[in-house]
Amino acid sequence: MGREKTNETIIKTGRRENSMDDYHGRKIIIPSSPSFSKPNFHLFLFIFFLISSIKTTSVSGFNLTVTPFSQAYSTLFSDFNIDPSPYDDSVRLLLNHHSGSGIISYDYYRYAFFSANIKLPSGNTAGVVVAFYASNVDTFEKNHDELDIEFLGNIRGKPWRFQTNVYGNGSTKRGREERYRLWFDPSKEFHRYSILWTPIKVIFYVDEVPIREVIRNDEMGGDFPAKPMAMYATIWDASTWATSGGKYKVDYRHEPFAAEFKDFVTDGCAVDPIQEPSATNCSETALKIAVADYFTVRPRQRKAMRWFREKYMYYSHCYDTWRYKVPLPECVIVPSEQVLFKETGRLRHAMRIKFGGSQRKQRRSRGGVRKSGGGSAVVRLRSGNEEVAAV
C-alpha cells in the first residue's frame, strides 16, 4: 500500500486493523469496528486461547438451536421449484428442465455458524450442483466475500464429490478450493454440513468432523472474508464444468433432482450489510460463538481431520505449484498431505472410494502404497448414524 507499517496492519480496504499472534505464533487481524470493540474482542480472543488449550478425550454432537425454515429463509429464485415442509422444519429444492432453485437467509450476518442437515439427489447426478454457502455478492458485486460448500454431482455409480472455497474482497482469481470425496453416500441419509466464520478463523465441518481450517493472518489482508454475508442454498445445472470438465451433462430423463435441507442453524449477529461500519454491537454473539463446542477443534477431532484430508481430499490449492509458485499465505504445508499430491495439487494415485464398504487402511507415499503400522491409534467419531474410524 506504500504506507509505513506501525503496530497496526493496513489491509487492502484501507481500513486500519490491529494484529496479534494466534496460538500457532502466526499473526491474526483484529477488525476495528463497533461490532467488535477492542476490549470485547480481546475477551473473545482470551476465551479462544483458553478453550483451545483444554484437552479432551471425547467428542459429542454439537449442541445446536434449530431455526424454523420460514423464519430464516426466503425464495432466491424459482419459487415453483421450492417445496417447504408443512412442519416448517425442512425444504426441498428442485432442479428440472425449467430451472433450478434457491433460497437466501432474510438477514446478513457479521460472523456466524451456519449449518443444515442435507440429503443430496441420488442416481445419475452428472452436471448437478448443490451449494450451501455464505456470500454478499448481491451487495458487494465487485469485491464480494464468499464461503462455499459445493456438491458436484457425478455419473451413476460414482460417489458424489464436493469442494470448499474461500473468497475475500473479490479475490476470485485467487481461488482457494479444495476438493474431496465422502466416506458415506450423501444421497441415502441426512448429514450435517457447517461453516464456522469468525474474525480469526473459518472451519468447515461434515457432521462433527472438521475437514478444513483457515486461520486468518495479516498477510491475507482483504482476502479473508470480513464483510456481512447472507446464507444461501441452491441447486442448479452446471453441465458446462461440473462433471469431468463438462463431459457429462445433466440427464433430464431423471428429473426432478431434489436436494433436501432441514434443521437450519444460524448462530450469528444480524446486521445491516450496507451501513459501514455496522452500528450493531455483536460482542455478545461473538462470545456465545467463542464458548460453543463447534468453535474449538479438539485433539480427537484434529486426528479425524487429518484422517479425512489424507484419505478423501483429492485436490488442494496449497499443493498446486503450477498455479501458485508460492503457496497462498494461509496455507500450512503438512508433509503427510503434501506427499500425496503432484505439482498440480491433484493426487498422485487414483482414489478408490466405496460407500459403506470395508477399506484397507492405507497411506500413500512417494514410493507407492504401504499399510499403516499396527500401532496406529484409531479415533472414533459419530457421523450421523455412522461411526467414523480415523487412523
mmCIF file of C-alpha atoms in Angstrom:
data_model
loop_
_atom_site.group_PDB
_atom_site.id
_atom_site.type_symbol
_atom_site.label_atom_id
_atom_site.label_comp_id
_atom_site.label_asym_id
_atom_site.label_seq_id
_atom_site.Cartn_x
_atom_site.Cartn_y
_atom_site.Cartn_z
ATOM 1 C CA MET A 1 0.000 0.000 0.000
ATOM 2 C CA GLY A 2 3.038 2.266 0.162
ATOM 3 C CA ARG A 3 2.442 3.162 3.805
ATOM 4 C CA GLU A 4 4.860 2.599 6.640
ATOM 5 C CA LYS A 5 3.642 -0.161 8.957
ATOM 6 C CA THR A 6 3.296 0.623 12.638
ATOM 7 C CA ASN A 7 1.963 -1.721 15.287
ATOM 8 C CA GLU A 8 -1.150 -2.000 13.173
ATOM 9 C CA THR A 9 -1.788 -3.662 9.824
ATOM 10 C CA ILE A 10 -3.241 -1.871 6.810
ATOM 11 C CA ILE A 11 -5.352 -4.148 4.639
ATOM 12 C CA LYS A 12 -6.473 -3.625 1.059
ATOM 13 C CA THR A 13 -9.712 -1.947 2.048
ATOM 14 C CA GLY A 14 -7.609 0.876 3.509
ATOM 15 C CA ARG A 15 -9.034 0.390 6.997
ATOM 16 C CA ARG A 16 -6.681 0.214 9.941
ATOM 17 C CA GLU A 17 -6.773 -3.015 11.906
ATOM 18 C CA ASN A 18 -4.875 -4.273 14.944
ATOM 19 C CA SER A 19 -2.912 -7.518 14.840
ATOM 20 C CA MET A 20 -1.663 -10.032 17.379
ATOM 21 C CA ASP A 21 -0.283 -13.577 17.447
ATOM 22 C CA ASP A 22 -2.565 -16.608 17.476
ATOM 23 C CA TYR A 23 -1.781 -19.791 19.390
ATOM 24 C CA HIS A 24 0.366 -21.070 16.495
ATOM 25 C CA GLY A 25 2.510 -17.946 16.642
ATOM 26 C CA ARG A 26 1.053 -16.585 13.418
ATOM 27 C CA LYS A 27 -0.471 -13.132 13.009
ATOM 28 C CA ILE A 28 -4.216 -12.592 13.174
ATOM 29 C CA ILE A 29 -6.071 -9.390 12.393
ATOM 30 C CA ILE A 30 -8.483 -7.732 14.781
ATOM 31 C CA PRO A 31 -11.177 -5.788 12.924
ATOM 32 C CA SER A 32 -11.682 -2.299 14.311
ATOM 33 C CA SER A 33 -15.439 -1.768 14.228
ATOM 34 C CA PRO A 34 -18.145 -1.178 16.825
ATOM 35 C CA SER A 35 -19.258 -4.785 16.278
ATOM 36 C CA PHE A 36 -16.054 -5.947 17.967
ATOM 37 C CA SER A 37 -14.721 -3.204 20.190
ATOM 38 C CA LYS A 38 -11.146 -3.718 21.323
ATOM 39 C CA PRO A 39 -11.890 -4.778 24.950
ATOM 40 C CA ASN A 40 -14.634 -7.180 23.867
ATOM 41 C CA PHE A 41 -12.546 -8.643 21.087
ATOM 42 C CA HIS A 42 -9.605 -9.185 23.431
ATOM 43 C CA LEU A 43 -12.010 -11.067 25.702
ATOM 44 C CA PHE A 44 -13.129 -13.059 22.651
ATOM 45 C CA LEU A 45 -9.507 -13.981 21.929
ATOM 46 C CA PHE A 46 -8.791 -14.799 25.567
ATOM 47 C CA ILE A 47 -11.678 -17.278 25.600
ATOM 48 C CA PHE A 48 -10.439 -18.695 22.272
ATOM 49 C CA PHE A 49 -6.949 -19.308 23.657
ATOM 50 C CA LEU A 50 -8.351 -20.728 26.889
ATOM 51 C CA ILE A 51 -10.696 -23.162 25.171
ATOM 52 C CA SER A 52 -8.045 -24.188 22.647
ATOM 53 C CA SER A 53 -5.753 -25.268 25.483
ATOM 54 C CA ILE A 54 -8.284 -27.614 27.061
ATOM 55 C CA LYS A 55 -7.527 -31.293 26.491
ATOM 56 C CA THR A 56 -10.385 -33.718 25.962
ATOM 57 C CA THR A 57 -10.711 -37.418 25.182
ATOM 58 C CA SER A 58 -14.268 -37.494 23.892
ATOM 59 C CA VAL A 59 -16.317 -35.872 21.173
ATOM 60 C CA SER A 60 -20.069 -35.419 21.372
ATOM 61 C CA GLY A 61 -22.611 -33.965 18.970
ATOM 62 C CA PHE A 62 -22.850 -30.195 18.734
ATOM 63 C CA ASN A 63 -25.438 -28.516 20.925
ATOM 64 C CA LEU A 64 -27.379 -26.558 18.301
ATOM 65 C CA THR A 65 -30.561 -24.495 18.236
ATOM 66 C CA VAL A 66 -32.649 -25.077 15.114
ATOM 67 C CA THR A 67 -34.490 -22.197 13.430
ATOM 68 C CA PRO A 68 -37.803 -22.816 11.589
ATOM 69 C CA PHE A 69 -37.355 -22.528 7.841
ATOM 70 C CA SER A 70 -39.885 -19.733 7.288
ATOM 71 C CA GLN A 71 -38.254 -17.586 9.972
ATOM 72 C CA ALA A 72 -34.787 -17.815 8.473
ATOM 73 C CA TYR A 73 -35.050 -18.147 4.676
ATOM 74 C CA SER A 74 -36.953 -16.746 1.723
ATOM 75 C CA THR A 75 -37.033 -17.501 -2.019
ATOM 76 C CA LEU A 76 -33.954 -16.550 -4.012
ATOM 77 C CA PHE A 77 -35.245 -17.780 -7.375
ATOM 78 C CA SER A 78 -37.805 -20.191 -8.878
ATOM 79 C CA ASP A 79 -40.332 -20.474 -6.063
ATOM 80 C CA PHE A 80 -42.242 -23.047 -8.200
ATOM 81 C CA ASN A 81 -39.321 -25.446 -7.605
ATOM 82 C CA ILE A 82 -39.188 -24.887 -3.837
ATOM 83 C CA ASP A 83 -41.181 -27.312 -1.701
ATOM 84 C CA PRO A 84 -41.234 -26.395 2.023
ATOM 85 C CA SER A 85 -42.401 -28.895 4.607
ATOM 86 C CA PRO A 86 -45.785 -28.226 6.263
ATOM 87 C CA TYR A 87 -43.985 -28.604 9.590
ATOM 88 C CA ASP A 88 -41.649 -25.688 8.719
ATOM 89 C CA ASP A 89 -38.545 -27.709 9.550
ATOM 90 C CA SER A 90 -37.304 -28.562 6.052
ATOM 91 C CA VAL A 91 -37.408 -27.684 2.361
ATOM 92 C CA ARG A 92 -36.828 -29.484 -0.948
ATOM 93 C CA LEU A 93 -35.026 -27.600 -3.714
ATOM 94 C CA LEU A 94 -35.745 -28.982 -7.168
ATOM 95 C CA LEU A 95 -33.909 -28.913 -10.493
ATOM 96 C CA ASN A 96 -35.808 -29.786 -13.667
ATOM 97 C CA HIS A 97 -35.643 -28.785 -17.325
ATOM 98 C CA HIS A 98 -37.377 -25.499 -16.465
ATOM 99 C CA SER A 99 -34.993 -24.257 -13.782
ATOM 100 C CA GLY A 100 -33.030 -24.885 -10.650
ATOM 101 C CA SER A 101 -33.998 -23.175 -7.394
ATOM 102 C CA GLY A 102 -32.533 -21.389 -4.409
ATOM 103 C CA ILE A 103 -33.185 -19.771 -1.040
ATOM 104 C CA ILE A 104 -31.466 -16.964 0.869
ATOM 105 C CA SER A 105 -31.476 -16.012 4.534
ATOM 106 C CA TYR A 106 -33.571 -12.987 5.486
ATOM 107 C CA ASP A 107 -30.630 -11.443 7.316
ATOM 108 C CA TYR A 108 -26.993 -10.678 6.686
ATOM 109 C CA TYR A 109 -24.562 -11.627 9.445
ATOM 110 C CA ARG A 110 -21.232 -10.378 10.686
ATOM 111 C CA TYR A 111 -19.603 -13.691 11.612
ATOM 112 C CA ALA A 112 -21.697 -16.753 12.385
ATOM 113 C CA PHE A 113 -22.054 -20.518 12.483
ATOM 114 C CA PHE A 114 -24.171 -21.701 9.525
ATOM 115 C CA SER A 115 -25.379 -25.295 9.432
ATOM 116 C CA ALA A 116 -28.005 -27.603 7.933
ATOM 117 C CA ASN A 117 -28.791 -31.271 7.540
ATOM 118 C CA ILE A 118 -28.657 -32.040 3.821
ATOM 119 C CA LYS A 119 -29.582 -35.051 1.683
ATOM 120 C CA LEU A 120 -28.432 -34.948 -1.946
ATOM 121 C CA PRO A 121 -30.142 -36.288 -5.077
ATOM 122 C CA SER A 122 -29.468 -39.934 -5.918
ATOM 123 C CA GLY A 123 -28.836 -41.764 -9.169
ATOM 124 C CA ASN A 124 -27.211 -40.151 -12.177
ATOM 125 C CA THR A 125 -26.421 -36.619 -10.974
ATOM 126 C CA ALA A 126 -23.877 -35.601 -13.623
ATOM 127 C CA GLY A 127 -23.838 -31.835 -14.068
ATOM 128 C CA VAL A 128 -25.932 -31.188 -10.951
ATOM 129 C CA VAL A 129 -24.501 -28.822 -8.343
ATOM 130 C CA VAL A 130 -25.968 -28.323 -4.874
ATOM 131 C CA ALA A 131 -24.488 -25.427 -2.911
ATOM 132 C CA PHE A 132 -24.676 -24.295 0.714
ATOM 133 C CA TYR A 133 -22.714 -21.096 1.059
ATOM 134 C CA ALA A 134 -22.336 -17.657 2.636
ATOM 135 C CA SER A 135 -21.915 -14.677 0.322
ATOM 136 C CA ASN A 136 -22.503 -10.950 -0.152
ATOM 137 C CA VAL A 137 -22.241 -10.878 -3.942
ATOM 138 C CA ASP A 138 -25.640 -9.170 -4.246
ATOM 139 C CA THR A 139 -24.415 -6.283 -2.100
ATOM 140 C CA PHE A 140 -20.711 -6.071 -2.996
ATOM 141 C CA GLU A 141 -20.669 -7.139 -6.643
ATOM 142 C CA LYS A 142 -17.071 -6.145 -7.424
ATOM 143 C CA ASN A 143 -15.448 -7.097 -4.114
ATOM 144 C CA HIS A 144 -17.646 -9.741 -2.555
ATOM 145 C CA ASP A 145 -16.765 -12.334 0.087
ATOM 146 C CA GLU A 146 -17.828 -15.965 -0.039
ATOM 147 C CA LEU A 147 -17.518 -19.248 1.850
ATOM 148 C CA ASP A 148 -18.609 -22.261 -0.212
ATOM 149 C CA ILE A 149 -19.625 -25.835 0.256
ATOM 150 C CA GLU A 150 -20.456 -27.056 -3.252
ATOM 151 C CA PHE A 151 -21.534 -30.609 -4.013
ATOM 152 C CA LEU A 152 -20.544 -31.688 -7.517
ATOM 153 C CA GLY A 153 -22.704 -34.451 -8.955
ATOM 154 C CA ASN A 154 -21.364 -37.492 -10.752
ATOM 155 C CA ILE A 155 -22.300 -40.240 -13.202
ATOM 156 C CA ARG A 156 -24.308 -43.166 -11.879
ATOM 157 C CA GLY A 157 -22.330 -45.479 -9.632
ATOM 158 C CA LYS A 158 -19.668 -42.891 -8.821
ATOM 159 C CA PRO A 159 -19.604 -41.135 -5.441
ATOM 160 C CA TRP A 160 -20.634 -37.530 -5.021
ATOM 161 C CA ARG A 161 -17.717 -35.128 -4.859
ATOM 162 C CA PHE A 162 -17.676 -31.743 -3.182
ATOM 163 C CA GLN A 163 -15.456 -28.722 -2.715
ATOM 164 C CA THR A 164 -14.923 -25.895 -0.253
ATOM 165 C CA ASN A 165 -13.719 -22.448 -1.237
ATOM 166 C CA VAL A 166 -12.850 -19.138 0.427
ATOM 167 C CA TYR A 167 -13.053 -15.734 -1.256
ATOM 168 C CA GLY A 168 -12.439 -12.347 0.295
ATOM 169 C CA ASN A 169 -12.847 -8.856 -1.110
ATOM 170 C CA GLY A 170 -13.383 -10.081 -4.669
ATOM 171 C CA SER A 171 -10.344 -12.374 -4.688
ATOM 172 C CA THR A 172 -11.921 -14.723 -7.241
ATOM 173 C CA LYS A 173 -8.653 -15.008 -9.200
ATOM 174 C CA ARG A 174 -7.039 -16.493 -6.089
ATOM 175 C CA GLY A 175 -9.450 -19.367 -5.614
ATOM 176 C CA ARG A 176 -8.747 -21.385 -2.518
ATOM 177 C CA GLU A 177 -10.609 -24.519 -3.450
ATOM 178 C CA GLU A 178 -10.131 -27.963 -2.024
ATOM 179 C CA ARG A 179 -11.972 -30.996 -3.382
ATOM 180 C CA TYR A 180 -12.971 -34.166 -1.572
ATOM 181 C CA ARG A 181 -14.993 -37.337 -1.559
ATOM 182 C CA LEU A 182 -17.002 -38.631 1.396
ATOM 183 C CA TRP A 183 -16.870 -41.804 3.455
ATOM 184 C CA PHE A 184 -20.655 -42.250 3.114
ATOM 185 C CA ASP A 185 -23.310 -41.890 0.429
ATOM 186 C CA PRO A 186 -24.789 -38.396 0.968
ATOM 187 C CA SER A 187 -27.904 -39.283 -1.038
ATOM 188 C CA LYS A 188 -29.079 -42.020 1.349
ATOM 189 C CA GLU A 189 -29.369 -40.108 4.628
ATOM 190 C CA PHE A 190 -29.169 -36.602 6.005
ATOM 191 C CA HIS A 191 -25.772 -35.405 7.192
ATOM 192 C CA ARG A 192 -24.919 -32.076 8.784
ATOM 193 C CA TYR A 193 -22.685 -29.641 6.903
ATOM 194 C CA SER A 194 -21.493 -26.498 8.663
ATOM 195 C CA ILE A 195 -19.407 -23.367 8.211
ATOM 196 C CA LEU A 196 -17.916 -21.530 11.171
ATOM 197 C CA TRP A 197 -16.914 -17.964 10.287
ATOM 198 C CA THR A 198 -15.222 -15.791 12.910
ATOM 199 C CA PRO A 199 -12.835 -12.816 12.757
ATOM 200 C CA ILE A 200 -9.882 -15.128 13.241
ATOM 201 C CA LYS A 201 -10.697 -18.400 11.501
ATOM 202 C CA VAL A 202 -13.004 -20.393 9.241
ATOM 203 C CA ILE A 203 -13.786 -24.077 9.826
ATOM 204 C CA PHE A 204 -15.771 -26.371 7.527
ATOM 205 C CA TYR A 205 -17.460 -29.379 9.150
ATOM 206 C CA VAL A 206 -19.091 -32.576 7.922
ATOM 207 C CA ASP A 207 -21.184 -33.743 10.864
ATOM 208 C CA GLU A 208 -18.786 -33.136 13.780
ATOM 209 C CA VAL A 209 -15.667 -33.856 11.720
ATOM 210 C CA PRO A 210 -13.689 -30.705 10.847
ATOM 211 C CA ILE A 211 -12.446 -31.098 7.282
ATOM 212 C CA ARG A 212 -10.735 -27.734 6.755
ATOM 213 C CA GLU A 213 -9.487 -24.876 8.920
ATOM 214 C CA VAL A 214 -8.317 -21.487 7.623
ATOM 215 C CA ILE A 215 -6.578 -19.320 10.224
ATOM 216 C CA ARG A 216 -6.524 -15.608 9.437
ATOM 217 C CA ASN A 217 -3.157 -13.895 9.322
ATOM 218 C CA ASP A 218 -2.079 -10.392 8.385
ATOM 219 C CA GLU A 219 -0.631 -11.480 5.029
ATOM 220 C CA MET A 220 -4.108 -12.475 3.834
ATOM 221 C CA GLY A 221 -5.272 -8.861 4.135
ATOM 222 C CA GLY A 222 -8.629 -8.401 2.454
ATOM 223 C CA ASP A 223 -8.599 -11.966 1.141
ATOM 224 C CA PHE A 224 -10.096 -13.050 4.458
ATOM 225 C CA PRO A 225 -13.907 -12.625 4.267
ATOM 226 C CA ALA A 226 -14.922 -9.872 6.681
ATOM 227 C CA LYS A 227 -17.999 -8.096 5.293
ATOM 228 C CA PRO A 228 -21.547 -9.121 6.331
ATOM 229 C CA MET A 229 -22.823 -12.153 4.440
ATOM 230 C CA ALA A 230 -26.154 -13.888 3.879
ATOM 231 C CA MET A 231 -26.590 -17.668 3.711
ATOM 232 C CA TYR A 232 -27.709 -19.395 0.519
ATOM 233 C CA ALA A 233 -28.783 -22.864 -0.599
ATOM 234 C CA THR A 234 -29.184 -23.664 -4.301
ATOM 235 C CA ILE A 235 -29.437 -26.463 -6.848
ATOM 236 C CA TRP A 236 -28.596 -25.739 -10.483
ATOM 237 C CA ASP A 237 -27.394 -27.048 -13.836
ATOM 238 C CA ALA A 238 -23.590 -26.814 -14.106
ATOM 239 C CA SER A 239 -23.270 -29.076 -17.151
ATOM 240 C CA THR A 240 -20.541 -26.904 -18.648
ATOM 241 C CA TRP A 241 -17.977 -27.795 -15.969
ATOM 242 C CA ALA A 242 -19.178 -29.850 -13.000
ATOM 243 C CA THR A 243 -18.569 -33.437 -14.145
ATOM 244 C CA SER A 244 -15.296 -34.301 -15.896
ATOM 245 C CA GLY A 245 -14.908 -30.749 -17.158
ATOM 246 C CA GLY A 246 -18.355 -30.709 -18.759
ATOM 247 C CA LYS A 247 -18.048 -34.079 -20.492
ATOM 248 C CA TYR A 248 -21.185 -35.371 -18.760
ATOM 249 C CA LYS A 249 -24.316 -33.197 -18.805
ATOM 250 C CA VAL A 250 -27.490 -33.191 -16.726
ATOM 251 C CA ASP A 251 -29.738 -36.003 -17.953
ATOM 252 C CA TYR A 252 -33.250 -34.612 -17.567
ATOM 253 C CA ARG A 253 -34.779 -38.038 -18.140
ATOM 254 C CA HIS A 254 -34.148 -38.440 -14.400
ATOM 255 C CA GLU A 255 -35.747 -35.153 -13.326
ATOM 256 C CA PRO A 256 -36.636 -33.741 -10.931
ATOM 257 C CA PHE A 257 -33.428 -33.729 -8.938
ATOM 258 C CA ALA A 258 -34.235 -32.944 -5.313
ATOM 259 C CA ALA A 259 -31.865 -31.650 -2.624
ATOM 260 C CA GLU A 260 -33.391 -31.747 0.854
ATOM 261 C CA PHE A 261 -32.424 -29.336 3.628
ATOM 262 C CA LYS A 262 -33.626 -29.422 7.218
ATOM 263 C CA ASP A 263 -32.744 -28.345 10.761
ATOM 264 C CA PHE A 264 -31.250 -24.980 9.799
ATOM 265 C CA VAL A 265 -28.913 -23.367 12.314
ATOM 266 C CA THR A 266 -27.709 -19.765 12.216
ATOM 267 C CA ASP A 267 -25.768 -18.678 15.277
ATOM 268 C CA GLY A 268 -24.811 -15.164 14.280
ATOM 269 C CA CYS A 269 -25.366 -11.444 14.673
ATOM 270 C CA ALA A 270 -27.758 -9.924 12.128
ATOM 271 C CA VAL A 271 -26.520 -6.596 10.757
ATOM 272 C CA ASP A 272 -27.230 -4.057 8.047
ATOM 273 C CA PRO A 273 -24.904 -5.044 5.164
ATOM 274 C CA ILE A 274 -24.791 -1.516 3.748
ATOM 275 C CA GLN A 275 -24.132 0.507 6.869
ATOM 276 C CA GLU A 276 -20.362 0.661 7.375
ATOM 277 C CA PRO A 277 -19.145 0.370 9.991
ATOM 278 C CA SER A 278 -22.044 -1.536 11.467
ATOM 279 C CA ALA A 279 -23.826 0.172 14.324
ATOM 280 C CA THR A 280 -24.860 -3.194 15.704
ATOM 281 C CA ASN A 281 -22.973 -4.440 18.742
ATOM 282 C CA CYS A 282 -22.161 -8.103 18.050
ATOM 283 C CA SER A 283 -19.873 -8.696 21.022
ATOM 284 C CA GLU A 284 -22.445 -10.817 22.867
ATOM 285 C CA THR A 285 -22.885 -13.089 19.864
ATOM 286 C CA ALA A 286 -19.111 -13.297 19.412
ATOM 287 C CA LEU A 287 -18.687 -14.507 22.978
ATOM 288 C CA LYS A 288 -21.501 -17.036 22.530
ATOM 289 C CA ILE A 289 -19.719 -18.456 19.486
ATOM 290 C CA ALA A 290 -16.374 -18.484 21.319
ATOM 291 C CA VAL A 291 -17.696 -20.835 24.008
ATOM 292 C CA ALA A 292 -19.688 -23.061 21.644
ATOM 293 C CA ASP A 293 -18.483 -26.629 21.139
ATOM 294 C CA TYR A 294 -18.018 -26.065 17.386
ATOM 295 C CA PHE A 295 -15.545 -23.215 17.961
ATOM 296 C CA THR A 296 -12.561 -25.291 19.026
ATOM 297 C CA VAL A 297 -11.120 -28.295 17.200
ATOM 298 C CA ARG A 298 -10.444 -30.821 19.961
ATOM 299 C CA PRO A 299 -7.438 -33.166 19.795
ATOM 300 C CA ARG A 300 -9.507 -36.166 18.704
ATOM 301 C CA GLN A 301 -11.284 -34.080 16.098
ATOM 302 C CA ARG A 302 -7.934 -32.899 14.779
ATOM 303 C CA LYS A 303 -6.887 -36.522 14.322
ATOM 304 C CA ALA A 304 -10.138 -37.145 12.446
ATOM 305 C CA MET A 305 -9.460 -34.091 10.263
ATOM 306 C CA ARG A 306 -6.017 -35.431 9.388
ATOM 307 C CA TRP A 307 -7.561 -38.822 8.579
ATOM 308 C CA PHE A 308 -10.171 -37.225 6.310
ATOM 309 C CA ARG A 309 -7.740 -34.991 4.468
ATOM 310 C CA GLU A 310 -5.189 -37.735 3.874
ATOM 311 C CA LYS A 311 -7.823 -40.219 2.712
ATOM 312 C CA TYR A 312 -10.541 -38.233 0.942
ATOM 313 C CA MET A 313 -9.068 -34.919 -0.257
ATOM 314 C CA TYR A 314 -8.109 -35.191 -3.928
ATOM 315 C CA TYR A 315 -7.182 -31.577 -4.744
ATOM 316 C CA SER A 316 -5.765 -28.670 -2.734
ATOM 317 C CA HIS A 317 -4.699 -25.257 -3.994
ATOM 318 C CA CYS A 318 -1.972 -25.254 -1.335
ATOM 319 C CA TYR A 319 -0.110 -28.022 -3.184
ATOM 320 C CA ASP A 320 -0.795 -26.722 -6.691
ATOM 321 C CA THR A 321 2.623 -25.248 -7.532
ATOM 322 C CA TRP A 322 1.716 -24.893 -11.203
ATOM 323 C CA ARG A 323 -0.996 -22.451 -10.267
ATOM 324 C CA TYR A 324 0.746 -20.779 -7.336
ATOM 325 C CA LYS A 325 4.541 -20.838 -7.348
ATOM 326 C CA VAL A 326 4.427 -19.642 -3.766
ATOM 327 C CA PRO A 327 1.592 -21.048 -1.619
ATOM 328 C CA LEU A 328 -1.028 -18.516 -0.578
ATOM 329 C CA PRO A 329 -0.382 -17.061 2.881
ATOM 330 C CA GLU A 330 -2.967 -19.109 4.787
ATOM 331 C CA CYS A 331 -1.517 -22.415 3.553
ATOM 332 C CA VAL A 332 0.054 -24.648 6.177
ATOM 333 C CA ILE A 333 2.068 -27.281 4.315
ATOM 334 C CA VAL A 334 1.573 -30.651 6.006
ATOM 335 C CA PRO A 335 4.191 -33.199 4.857
ATOM 336 C CA SER A 336 1.814 -36.164 5.216
ATOM 337 C CA GLU A 337 -0.595 -34.356 2.883
ATOM 338 C CA GLN A 338 1.993 -32.907 0.525
ATOM 339 C CA VAL A 339 3.443 -36.315 -0.316
ATOM 340 C CA LEU A 340 0.069 -37.374 -1.729
ATOM 341 C CA PHE A 341 -0.090 -34.692 -4.402
ATOM 342 C CA LYS A 342 1.539 -33.854 -7.699
ATOM 343 C CA GLU A 343 2.695 -30.361 -8.549
ATOM 344 C CA THR A 344 -0.834 -29.746 -9.863
ATOM 345 C CA GLY A 345 -2.358 -30.187 -6.422
ATOM 346 C CA ARG A 346 -4.023 -33.413 -7.572
ATOM 347 C CA LEU A 347 -3.444 -36.899 -6.235
ATOM 348 C CA ARG A 348 -0.508 -38.957 -7.424
ATOM 349 C CA HIS A 349 -2.623 -42.122 -7.392
ATOM 350 C CA ALA A 350 -6.251 -42.827 -8.227
ATOM 351 C CA MET A 351 -8.562 -42.962 -5.232
ATOM 352 C CA ARG A 352 -10.883 -45.915 -4.893
ATOM 353 C CA ILE A 353 -13.805 -44.960 -2.696
ATOM 354 C CA LYS A 354 -16.683 -47.265 -1.852
ATOM 355 C CA PHE A 355 -19.567 -46.108 0.297
ATOM 356 C CA GLY A 356 -20.078 -48.165 3.411
ATOM 357 C CA GLY A 357 -17.571 -50.833 2.392
ATOM 358 C CA SER A 358 -14.537 -52.007 4.277
ATOM 359 C CA GLN A 359 -11.286 -50.500 3.108
ATOM 360 C CA ARG A 360 -7.695 -51.374 3.782
ATOM 361 C CA LYS A 361 -6.146 -48.723 5.985
ATOM 362 C CA GLN A 362 -3.529 -47.362 3.647
ATOM 363 C CA ARG A 363 -1.339 -44.335 3.367
ATOM 364 C CA ARG A 364 0.288 -43.090 0.212
ATOM 365 C CA SER A 365 3.974 -42.346 -0.040
ATOM 366 C CA ARG A 366 6.284 -41.362 -2.869
ATOM 367 C CA GLY A 367 7.348 -44.981 -3.178
ATOM 368 C CA GLY A 368 3.802 -46.300 -3.561
ATOM 369 C CA VAL A 369 1.367 -47.694 -1.034
ATOM 370 C CA ARG A 370 2.166 -49.037 2.365
ATOM 371 C CA LYS A 371 -0.062 -50.366 5.096
ATOM 372 C CA SER A 372 -0.282 -48.297 8.224
ATOM 373 C CA GLY A 373 1.549 -49.672 11.188
ATOM 374 C CA GLY A 374 -0.169 -51.817 13.773
ATOM 375 C CA GLY A 375 0.465 -49.240 16.466
ATOM 376 C CA SER A 376 -1.700 -46.552 14.838
ATOM 377 C CA ALA A 377 -4.308 -45.070 17.129
ATOM 378 C CA VAL A 378 -7.921 -45.347 15.995
ATOM 379 C CA VAL A 379 -10.137 -42.338 16.633
ATOM 380 C CA ARG A 380 -13.878 -42.936 16.553
ATOM 381 C CA LEU A 381 -16.366 -40.132 15.975
ATOM 382 C CA ARG A 382 -20.076 -40.260 15.467
ATOM 383 C CA SER A 383 -21.079 -39.062 11.999
ATOM 384 C CA GLY A 384 -24.839 -39.081 11.629
ATOM 385 C CA ASN A 385 -25.844 -42.716 12.129
ATOM 386 C CA GLU A 386 -22.361 -43.968 11.348
ATOM 387 C CA GLU A 387 -19.177 -44.251 13.321
ATOM 388 C CA VAL A 388 -16.055 -42.860 11.687
ATOM 389 C CA ALA A 389 -12.811 -44.688 12.400
ATOM 390 C CA ALA A 390 -9.926 -42.311 11.850
ATOM 391 C CA VAL A 391 -6.444 -43.773 11.802
#
